[in-house]
Amino acid sequence: MSLALLLLACGPSPAQDPNTHVLVVGAGLAGLSAARVLHDAGVSVTVIEARDRIGGRTWTADVDGAAVDLGAAWLHGTEDNPVASFGEAHGLSTTRDNLDWTTLYDAAEERALGEREREQMDQAMSGFERDLDALKREIGDGTVAQARDLWLADEGLSGLDARLATHAIDQWMVELTYGSPVDQTGMAWFWDEEDLAGGDHFPVGGYGALVEAMAEGLDIRLSQPVEAVAWHADGVQLDTASERFEGTHTIVTVPVGVLRAGSISFDPALSSDRLASLERLDMGNLEKVVLRFEEPWWSGCMEYVAADLGGAFPEFYDLSALAGEPVLVGLYGGRFAREVQADWSDEQIVDGALAVLAELRGQAVPEPVASAVTRWTSDPFTLGSYVYLPPGASPDNIEALAEPEGDRLLFAGEGTVSTMYGNAHAAVLSGLREARRLGVKRPQTPGWEEL
Ligand SMILES: Cc1cc2nc3c(=O)[nH]c(=O)nc-3n(C[C@H](O)[C@H](O)[C@H](O)COP(=O)(O)OP(=O)(O)OC[C@H]3O[C@@H](n4cnc5c(N)ncnc54)[C@H](O)[C@@H]3O)c2cc1C
């Protein structure tokens, strides 16, 4: 136990002190859950949010009448998932992910593939998973791309077989999961995170409803990017361009990308441990392109195995049933996302996705009536999708980000949970963790009493 924690554990806790006023930086899931629990325990809280909306990396947008999540969309597991338990306690339902994968297309052979090839990809993924420990021993501090090449060689795969296995490993396991380029993703701790049981689900109506329920009754100040955080023996002080906020404690929940960029100044400066960890970690680049059509001209979800293995728009989810309108969501990450995000306009991204769809379906594709293009990579309040471990980084670096500095400056966010970073539930658990650190032993919030 750190000295700060020991001191917090010995005296009357901040949550019991009527003078406590907590300033939470960021109204994403981590900030809202910390604020919710503190507020429900009778602690005075103000949430200071840079954007003109709450939710952070959850954002249910209206794309011409279709509610589509531009950030988090799935609940990955429902058991012991605080997002699920909160939703259930607040009358919000979820629906099982029953997406139907109808089309698998190989661009190198310019043809649609069948069930057999899809099974081959499943087998490649489970084979690579099975051999992870041995590969980790061989690759050491190298990358997943090196491990994948070694594995393909060991398995004697070439041609289409190698391409399918590569797609399953590169896209399914790395670029669409961690958002990171496969040749920059560290092998040492790859695939080690904890999975929650219960399967993938969607919140009905999107994450927006959950976030609204979490924020109800909280004091939230929008459009206030925090520029400076200062803390001293008596309290904390946060400066935005137009206001100064004073409190007794602050919980900073901004993404790792924002901390890495140094756009918030800290006085005293952040510890060398935290700075070294920030240096080692990086943000992935998962992005979406949403295409809302007048009429459905396809059926089911589609998968595109690129000829050059660059990952060009590898997946299109059919969200029509959930969104209530004909909608496809293209998901892409890794190196392709980095290039596209840096160089392409929104129009080029939409056109690029439509071109892949036309090739994949072998037909002319109608113009969408509306579209949405995400820019998490360049958004100054995120700067990437979520944290990942490049070679040389370890879960200890994420643990270091969860540590408070002194007893007034606390941190939360998905990138502070070493066992399940990159997930909505990690963000909520981190918020509950920091509320607990301030002395809320038993949350009063419906759905979180047991956590
Ligand atoms: C494209 C995409 C898809 C995803 N899909 C899933 C999924 O399906 N399932 C899943 O479980 N997870 C998914 N995730 C991850 C999930 O969205 C995040 O892990 C989670 O929402 C992070 O919550 P957070 O509170 O830690 O951070 P955030 O939501 O980023 O909240 C931080 C808040 O801080 C604010 N902020 C930043 N800088 C400042 C500042 N200077 N001053 C004040 N406020 C500031 C931000 O505006 C933001 O509101 C996805 C993420 C992305 C990007």
mmCIF file of C-alpha atoms and ligand atoms in Angstrom, residues 25-31 48-51 53-58 70-76 207 224-227 253-255 258 263-264 286-288 331 374 376 380-382 384-386 412-415 422-425 427 430, ligand 1:
data_model
loop_
_atom_site.group_PDB
_atom_site.id
_atom_site.type_symbol
_atom_site.label_atom_id
_atom_site.label_comp_id
_atom_site.label_asym_id
_atom_site.label_seq_id
_atom_site.Cartn_x
_atom_site.Cartn_y
_atom_site.Cartn_z
ATOM 1 C CA VAL A 25 -11.800 16.098 -15.108
ATOM 2 C CA GLY A 26 -13.684 14.464 -17.987
ATOM 3 C CA ALA A 27 -17.286 13.334 -18.419
ATOM 4 C CA GLY A 28 -16.574 9.978 -20.056
ATOM 5 C CA LEU A 29 -17.527 6.702 -18.383
ATOM 6 C CA ALA A 30 -14.658 6.882 -15.856
ATOM 7 C CA GLY A 31 -15.411 10.444 -14.783
ATOM 8 C CA ILE A 48 -15.333 19.576 -15.832
ATOM 9 C CA GLU A 49 -15.554 18.467 -19.449
ATOM 10 C CA ALA A 50 -13.680 19.820 -22.470
ATOM 11 C CA ARG A 51 -16.257 18.972 -25.117
ATOM 12 C CA ARG A 53 -21.175 16.881 -24.822
ATOM 13 C CA ILE A 54 -20.776 14.163 -22.215
ATOM 14 C CA GLY A 55 -19.807 10.541 -22.893
ATOM 15 C CA GLY A 56 -16.223 10.912 -24.157
ATOM 16 C CA ARG A 57 -15.396 7.844 -26.222
ATOM 17 C CA THR A 58 -19.028 6.764 -26.075
ATOM 18 C CA LEU A 70 -19.373 6.243 -33.029
ATOM 19 C CA GLY A 71 -17.240 5.120 -30.090
ATOM 20 C CA ALA A 72 -17.916 2.106 -27.861
ATOM 21 C CA ALA A 73 -20.793 0.012 -29.244
ATOM 22 C CA TRP A 74 -20.557 -3.388 -27.532
ATOM 23 C CA LEU A 75 -20.696 -4.566 -23.954
ATOM 24 C CA HIS A 76 -17.915 -7.148 -24.022
ATOM 25 C CA TYR A 207 -24.422 3.924 -25.061
ATOM 26 C CA GLN A 224 -14.222 23.724 -20.338
ATOM 27 C CA PRO A 225 -10.912 22.146 -21.428
ATOM 28 C CA VAL A 226 -8.702 22.005 -18.353
ATOM 29 C CA GLU A 227 -5.303 23.510 -19.138
ATOM 30 C CA THR A 253 -9.822 10.874 -16.280
ATOM 31 C CA VAL A 254 -8.492 12.212 -19.577
ATOM 32 C CA PRO A 255 -7.242 9.574 -22.045
ATOM 33 C CA VAL A 258 -4.086 13.530 -23.841
ATOM 34 C CA SER A 263 -1.644 19.532 -23.155
ATOM 35 C CA ILE A 264 -2.478 19.781 -19.428
ATOM 36 C CA LEU A 286 -9.716 2.288 -34.200
ATOM 37 C CA GLU A 287 -12.087 4.327 -36.397
ATOM 38 C CA LYS A 288 -15.550 4.030 -37.947
ATOM 39 C CA LEU A 331 -14.575 -0.490 -38.797
ATOM 40 C CA THR A 374 -14.891 9.388 -36.848
ATOM 41 C CA TRP A 376 -10.648 9.813 -32.650
ATOM 42 C CA PRO A 380 -7.410 16.697 -29.176
ATOM 43 C CA PHE A 381 -9.506 15.308 -26.306
ATOM 44 C CA THR A 382 -8.695 11.677 -27.112
ATOM 45 C CA GLY A 384 -6.330 7.793 -30.427
ATOM 46 C CA SER A 385 -8.890 5.133 -29.659
ATOM 47 C CA TYR A 386 -7.525 3.466 -26.514
ATOM 48 C CA ALA A 412 -8.968 7.071 -13.628
ATOM 49 C CA GLY A 413 -9.840 5.996 -17.182
ATOM 50 C CA GLU A 414 -9.691 2.854 -19.307
ATOM 51 C CA GLY A 415 -5.911 3.319 -19.614
ATOM 52 C CA GLY A 422 -9.513 -0.527 -23.900
ATOM 53 C CA ASN A 423 -13.003 -1.352 -22.649
ATOM 54 C CA ALA A 424 -16.014 0.608 -21.455
ATOM 55 C CA HIS A 425 -16.256 -1.555 -18.327
ATOM 56 C CA ALA A 427 -13.390 2.902 -17.517
ATOM 57 C CA SER A 430 -11.573 2.747 -12.645
HETATM 58 C C1 LIG B 1 -13.956 3.627 -32.039
HETATM 59 C C2 LIG B 1 -14.031 3.030 -30.670
HETATM 60 C C3 LIG B 1 -14.746 1.876 -30.470
HETATM 61 C C4 LIG B 1 -14.821 1.313 -29.195
HETATM 62 N N1 LIG B 1 -15.582 0.199 -29.024
HETATM 63 C C5 LIG B 1 -15.746 -0.302 -27.772
HETATM 64 C C6 LIG B 1 -16.695 -1.334 -27.561
HETATM 65 O O1 LIG B 1 -17.389 -1.754 -28.481
HETATM 66 N N2 LIG B 1 -16.828 -1.809 -26.299
HETATM 67 C C7 LIG B 1 -16.094 -1.338 -25.254
HETATM 68 O O2 LIG B 1 -16.241 -1.846 -24.120
HETATM 69 N N3 LIG B 1 -15.217 -0.317 -25.432
HETATM 70 C C8 LIG B 1 -15.048 0.222 -26.662
HETATM 71 N N4 LIG B 1 -14.232 1.292 -26.858
HETATM 72 C C9 LIG B 1 -13.465 1.805 -25.694
HETATM 73 C C10 LIG B 1 -14.324 2.687 -24.792
HETATM 74 O O3 LIG B 1 -15.024 3.615 -25.568
HETATM 75 C C11 LIG B 1 -13.423 3.420 -23.821
HETATM 76 O O4 LIG B 1 -12.584 2.492 -23.159
HETATM 77 C C12 LIG B 1 -14.165 4.204 -22.754
HETATM 78 O O5 LIG B 1 -15.276 4.877 -23.279
HETATM 79 C C13 LIG B 1 -13.185 5.193 -22.141
HETATM 80 O O6 LIG B 1 -13.801 5.928 -21.119
HETATM 81 P P1 LIG B 1 -12.925 6.941 -20.268
HETATM 82 O O7 LIG B 1 -13.835 7.624 -19.344
HETATM 83 O O8 LIG B 1 -11.733 6.268 -19.750
HETATM 84 O O9 LIG B 1 -12.354 7.995 -21.343
HETATM 85 P P2 LIG B 1 -13.163 9.028 -22.228
HETATM 86 O O10 LIG B 1 -14.466 8.493 -22.611
HETATM 87 O O11 LIG B 1 -12.238 9.433 -23.320
HETATM 88 O O12 LIG B 1 -13.418 10.230 -21.229
HETATM 89 C C14 LIG B 1 -12.439 11.211 -20.967
HETATM 90 C C15 LIG B 1 -13.120 12.559 -21.021
HETATM 91 O O13 LIG B 1 -12.124 13.557 -20.752
HETATM 92 C C16 LIG B 1 -12.413 14.667 -21.567
HETATM 93 N N5 LIG B 1 -11.208 15.484 -21.685
HETATM 94 C C17 LIG B 1 -10.097 15.263 -22.415
HETATM 95 N N6 LIG B 1 -9.209 16.261 -22.224
HETATM 96 C C18 LIG B 1 -9.771 17.113 -21.356
HETATM 97 C C19 LIG B 1 -9.364 18.329 -20.751
HETATM 98 N N7 LIG B 1 -8.179 18.897 -21.034
HETATM 99 N N8 LIG B 1 -10.210 18.967 -19.882
HETATM 100 C C20 LIG B 1 -11.425 18.433 -19.576
HETATM 101 N N9 LIG B 1 -11.872 17.270 -20.122
HETATM 102 C C21 LIG B 1 -11.046 16.626 -20.990
HETATM 103 C C22 LIG B 1 -12.839 14.052 -22.881
HETATM 104 O O14 LIG B 1 -13.539 14.978 -23.677
HETATM 105 C C23 LIG B 1 -13.701 12.892 -22.395
HETATM 106 O O15 LIG B 1 -15.048 13.263 -22.268
HETATM 107 C C24 LIG B 1 -14.151 1.904 -28.111
HETATM 108 C C25 LIG B 1 -13.443 3.086 -28.305
HETATM 109 C C26 LIG B 1 -13.368 3.644 -29.572
HETATM 110 C C27 LIG B 1 -12.612 4.933 -29.763
#
